[in-house]
XYZ file of C-alpha atoms in Angstrom:
238
model
C 39.747 -120.611 -81.269
C 43.156 -120.496 -79.075
C 44.175 -124.141 -77.139
C 45.846 -124.476 -73.879
C 47.593 -127.366 -72.534
C 48.956 -126.286 -69.433
C 51.506 -128.202 -66.477
C 49.378 -126.200 -63.241
C 50.500 -126.713 -59.464
C 47.711 -124.671 -57.701
C 48.334 -123.887 -53.566
C 44.163 -123.897 -52.598
C 43.161 -126.807 -54.601
C 42.050 -130.110 -52.883
C 43.344 -132.876 -54.890
C 46.955 -131.043 -55.888
C 47.203 -131.280 -52.045
C 45.603 -134.818 -51.882
C 48.318 -135.812 -54.624
C 51.368 -134.497 -52.863
C 49.783 -136.463 -49.466
C 49.078 -139.491 -51.157
C 49.171 -142.089 -53.604
C 46.432 -141.654 -56.164
C 45.185 -139.866 -58.833
C 42.664 -138.076 -60.800
C 40.336 -137.909 -63.555
C 37.532 -135.391 -64.332
C 34.734 -136.819 -65.902
C 32.258 -133.643 -65.278
C 32.970 -130.652 -63.828
C 30.128 -127.969 -63.438
C 31.573 -123.780 -62.118
C 29.703 -121.809 -60.178
C 30.339 -118.521 -60.600
C 27.869 -116.839 -58.592
C 28.333 -119.143 -55.264
C 31.955 -119.647 -56.719
C 31.829 -122.860 -56.239
C 32.958 -126.016 -58.689
C 30.721 -129.149 -58.424
C 32.987 -132.600 -60.767
C 32.265 -136.003 -61.128
C 36.291 -137.718 -61.151
C 37.804 -141.373 -61.433
C 39.699 -141.723 -58.429
C 42.796 -144.605 -58.683
C 45.300 -145.663 -55.987
C 48.074 -148.306 -56.229
C 46.035 -150.651 -53.134
C 42.939 -150.630 -51.819
C 43.951 -149.213 -48.511
C 46.290 -146.092 -49.961
C 42.510 -145.718 -52.492
C 41.269 -145.574 -48.936
C 43.521 -142.851 -47.476
C 43.661 -140.489 -50.701
C 39.511 -139.856 -49.997
C 40.513 -139.552 -46.551
C 42.890 -136.754 -47.312
C 40.787 -135.322 -49.373
C 37.950 -134.810 -47.566
C 39.520 -134.030 -44.423
C 41.093 -131.318 -46.753
C 39.314 -127.426 -45.736
C 38.775 -125.905 -48.997
C 36.617 -129.294 -49.834
C 32.983 -128.050 -49.333
C 31.917 -132.128 -50.067
C 33.222 -135.207 -51.082
C 31.196 -138.833 -51.607
C 31.045 -141.598 -53.196
C 29.197 -142.909 -56.414
C 30.874 -146.476 -56.624
C 34.063 -147.757 -56.274
C 36.355 -151.363 -56.583
C 39.333 -152.143 -55.803
C 41.749 -149.112 -56.350
C 39.768 -147.403 -58.431
C 36.805 -144.944 -57.113
C 34.111 -142.551 -59.151
C 33.183 -139.346 -56.638
C 31.410 -136.800 -57.053
C 33.329 -133.758 -55.008
C 32.615 -129.195 -53.833
C 35.410 -127.959 -53.579
C 36.154 -123.649 -52.757
C 36.353 -121.805 -56.691
C 40.559 -121.406 -56.995
C 42.580 -118.978 -57.442
C 43.059 -120.442 -61.226
C 39.645 -121.089 -61.451
C 38.661 -117.046 -61.203
C 41.570 -116.237 -63.174
C 40.749 -118.598 -65.595
C 36.942 -117.365 -65.688
C 37.122 -113.408 -65.147
C 39.799 -114.074 -68.261
C 36.825 -115.089 -70.659
C 38.369 -118.383 -70.487
C 36.889 -121.629 -70.614
C 37.424 -125.944 -69.726
C 38.166 -127.128 -73.187
C 39.384 -130.528 -72.075
C 39.132 -133.089 -69.089
C 41.680 -132.328 -66.689
C 44.194 -135.453 -64.613
C 45.951 -134.670 -60.659
C 49.053 -136.166 -60.175
C 51.932 -136.019 -58.194
C 50.398 -132.742 -56.898
C 50.766 -131.138 -60.303
C 47.789 -130.908 -62.866
C 46.767 -130.399 -66.464
C 44.548 -128.272 -67.546
C 42.443 -127.756 -71.104
C 41.664 -124.136 -71.007
C 40.511 -122.256 -74.174
C 39.821 -118.706 -74.718
C 38.431 -116.649 -77.927
C 41.536 -112.998 -77.778
C 44.473 -113.126 -77.666
C 44.437 -110.735 -75.130
C 42.496 -112.591 -72.663
C 45.242 -115.325 -73.108
C 47.430 -112.423 -71.841
C 45.558 -111.563 -68.791
C 44.650 -114.605 -67.708
C 48.018 -116.053 -67.703
C 49.793 -112.998 -66.342
C 47.321 -113.684 -62.904
C 48.134 -116.959 -63.168
C 51.837 -115.994 -62.412
C 50.420 -114.251 -59.027
C 49.391 -117.246 -57.188
C 50.409 -120.027 -59.376
C 52.967 -122.870 -60.684
C 52.149 -123.219 -64.419
C 54.204 -124.064 -67.886
C 51.936 -124.199 -70.856
C 53.088 -126.921 -72.484
C 51.173 -126.943 -76.318
C 49.301 -124.059 -77.612
C 46.730 -124.384 -80.773
C 44.783 -121.872 -82.266
C 41.983 -123.210 -84.477
C 40.056 -121.547 -87.184
C 36.132 -121.997 -87.664
C 36.624 -124.425 -90.381
C 39.164 -126.568 -88.058
C 36.578 -126.332 -85.074
C 34.282 -127.921 -87.467
C 36.112 -130.585 -88.662
C 37.309 -131.345 -85.184
C 33.877 -131.701 -84.008
C 32.871 -133.297 -87.111
C 35.317 -136.223 -86.628
C 35.172 -136.781 -82.781
C 32.908 -140.563 -83.098
C 36.154 -141.313 -85.308
C 39.040 -140.286 -82.600
C 37.183 -141.412 -80.089
C 37.153 -144.909 -81.711
C 40.835 -144.741 -82.254
C 41.245 -143.915 -78.468
C 39.542 -147.104 -77.316
C 42.131 -149.180 -79.674
C 44.031 -147.138 -78.302
C 43.416 -147.668 -74.352
C 42.806 -151.262 -74.884
C 46.300 -151.984 -74.680
C 47.630 -153.641 -71.840
C 50.962 -152.434 -69.455
C 52.707 -154.861 -71.956
C 51.613 -154.269 -75.146
C 52.071 -150.376 -75.396
C 55.275 -150.840 -73.309
C 56.593 -153.080 -76.146
C 55.428 -151.296 -79.678
C 56.099 -147.447 -77.649
C 59.985 -149.331 -77.529
C 60.085 -151.034 -80.906
C 58.696 -147.716 -82.134
C 61.491 -145.452 -80.713
C 64.096 -147.989 -81.856
C 63.294 -148.163 -85.260
C 61.990 -151.674 -85.715
C 59.723 -149.782 -87.978
C 61.475 -148.258 -90.675
C 63.466 -148.963 -93.612
C 65.927 -150.840 -92.585
C 65.114 -151.016 -88.859
C 66.754 -149.771 -86.415
C 66.075 -152.552 -84.175
C 65.535 -156.231 -84.003
C 62.513 -158.650 -82.461
C 66.582 -160.907 -80.087
C 67.765 -157.179 -79.729
C 64.188 -156.576 -77.721
C 63.737 -160.103 -76.235
C 67.385 -158.309 -74.925
C 65.475 -155.524 -73.426
C 62.589 -157.270 -72.035
C 64.386 -159.809 -71.029
C 61.475 -162.598 -72.432
C 61.620 -164.325 -75.357
C 61.948 -163.108 -79.311
C 58.550 -165.529 -79.099
C 57.156 -162.928 -76.490
C 57.756 -159.432 -78.121
C 57.122 -161.204 -81.161
C 53.256 -161.760 -80.006
C 53.055 -158.742 -77.833
C 53.325 -156.786 -81.105
C 51.307 -158.485 -83.155
C 48.713 -158.346 -80.775
C 48.528 -154.502 -80.503
C 48.877 -153.943 -84.740
C 45.707 -155.786 -84.568
C 43.907 -153.802 -81.951
C 45.606 -150.360 -83.489
C 45.401 -151.321 -87.086
C 40.947 -152.618 -85.946
C 40.446 -148.881 -84.458
C 42.474 -146.905 -87.497
C 39.919 -148.953 -89.907
C 37.091 -148.553 -87.571
C 36.895 -144.924 -87.794
C 38.955 -143.718 -91.436
C 34.523 -146.732 -92.216
C 33.356 -143.388 -89.805
C 34.693 -140.924 -91.495
C 34.116 -141.739 -94.444
C 30.589 -142.305 -94.071
C 30.491 -138.542 -93.106
C 32.145 -137.758 -95.915
C 28.479 -139.977 -98.017
C 26.028 -138.195 -96.038
């Protein structure tokens, strides 16, 4: 299996056009392509910086000429879960016509879309990308090729990976940024490339605040990693 991570700019996609006009982002949680009717049905999470921006974004989305149906499933503050039906885009048609398939959720923000697409053969991949070039702007950000044993291992350990991912998602924005800057500046290297005092100066907070943020982050990530390892041990013991 060939798995591609594609940064895509479609010119006939309602979601991309909407994020061009309004500060809103979409993440797909479920999709179903009806190749006969050439329509895509999706369930998405829409997020904006404010309730007003969310309402504006959903209005623009509903009014797009390629949108066939758009309805709200739930809504709270600046986040909504929505259902949609859109016309099959040129990119979807190119992927499907050349034996491609969706391998993961897609995210749309700032007029760009992140796709995860799979192919079984190199030739199918080449033909699909050649077609995409004619009507879309895209770049392949990552490409992986998996054999059967690797795919089996990924599927067997998907629950462990989800536990680790959930631990990372539990970080607050402040914890995540503090951890990222500390890691990039070599705080966890030996010898250390930066100090708590330097990190405190960078963020404009006290040394104690930086230390507490790092400790909370480390605890959350370690607990998630330990949970993932325990799940892997359980599966290996079966």
